[in-house]
GROMACS .gro file of C-alpha atoms in nm:
model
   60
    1UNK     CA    1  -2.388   2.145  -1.028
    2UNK     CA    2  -2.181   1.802  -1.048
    3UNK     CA    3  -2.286   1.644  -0.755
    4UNK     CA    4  -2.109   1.286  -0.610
    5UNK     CA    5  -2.350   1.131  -0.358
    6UNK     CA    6  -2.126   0.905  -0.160
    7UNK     CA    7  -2.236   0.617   0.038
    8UNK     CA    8  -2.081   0.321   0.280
    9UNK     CA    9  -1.944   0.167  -0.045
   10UNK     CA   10  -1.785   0.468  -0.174
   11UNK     CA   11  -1.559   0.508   0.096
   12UNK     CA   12  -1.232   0.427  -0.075
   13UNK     CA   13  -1.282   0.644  -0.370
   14UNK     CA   14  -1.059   0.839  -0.536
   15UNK     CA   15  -1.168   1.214  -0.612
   16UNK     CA   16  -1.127   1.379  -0.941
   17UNK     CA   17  -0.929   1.017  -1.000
   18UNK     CA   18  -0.632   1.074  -0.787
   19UNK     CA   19  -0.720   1.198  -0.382
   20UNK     CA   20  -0.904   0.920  -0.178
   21UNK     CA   21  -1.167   1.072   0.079
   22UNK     CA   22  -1.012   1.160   0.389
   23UNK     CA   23  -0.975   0.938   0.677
   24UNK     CA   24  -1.219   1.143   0.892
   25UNK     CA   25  -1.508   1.120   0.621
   26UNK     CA   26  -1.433   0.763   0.570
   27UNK     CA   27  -1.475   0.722   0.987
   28UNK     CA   28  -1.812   0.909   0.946
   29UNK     CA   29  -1.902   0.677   0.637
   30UNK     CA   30  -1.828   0.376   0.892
   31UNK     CA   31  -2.039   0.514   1.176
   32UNK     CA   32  -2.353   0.637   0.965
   33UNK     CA   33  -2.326   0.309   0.742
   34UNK     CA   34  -2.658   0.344   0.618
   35UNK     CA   35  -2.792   0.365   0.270
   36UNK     CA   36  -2.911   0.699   0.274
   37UNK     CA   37  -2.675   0.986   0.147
   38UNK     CA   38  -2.513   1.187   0.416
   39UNK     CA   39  -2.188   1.291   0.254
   40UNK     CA   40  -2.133   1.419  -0.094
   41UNK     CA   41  -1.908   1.592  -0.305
   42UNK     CA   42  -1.988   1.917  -0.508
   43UNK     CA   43  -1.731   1.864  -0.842
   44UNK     CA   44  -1.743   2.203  -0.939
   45UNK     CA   45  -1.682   2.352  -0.630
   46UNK     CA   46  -1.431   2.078  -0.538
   47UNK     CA   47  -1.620   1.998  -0.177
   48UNK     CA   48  -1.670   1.750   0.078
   49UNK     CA   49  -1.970   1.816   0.257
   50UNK     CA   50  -2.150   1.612   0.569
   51UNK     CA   51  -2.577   1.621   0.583
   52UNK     CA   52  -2.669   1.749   0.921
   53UNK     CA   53  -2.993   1.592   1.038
   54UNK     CA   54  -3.001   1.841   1.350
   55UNK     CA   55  -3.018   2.140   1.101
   56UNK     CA   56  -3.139   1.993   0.759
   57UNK     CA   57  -2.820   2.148   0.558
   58UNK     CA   58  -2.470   2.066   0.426
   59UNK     CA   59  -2.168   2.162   0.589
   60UNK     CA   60  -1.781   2.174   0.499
   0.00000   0.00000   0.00000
């Protein structure tokens, strides 16, 4: 599994080199702004998905 950890400094990236993240994720980049990884992206899958630290799992 391809996995793209994405962090505060990621948040203008372009996926699969031509779709940037979506303004919502790069809100939730903003507000978390921490180091730690929160939001990735599954390659394979093609999947933006947020770290819940209510329910220790990744959601859509």
């Amino acid at each position: 599994m391809n996995v793209l950890e994405l962090k505060l400094k990621d948040k203008d990236i372009l996926l699969e080199g031509k779709v940037s993240l979506p303004t919502q994720l790069q809100i939730s980049l903003e507000k978390r702004g921490k180091t730690a990884v929160n939001h990735r992206y599954i390659q394979d899958a093609k999947e933006l998905q947020i770290y819940c630290s209510c329910c220790n799992d990744w959601h859509l």
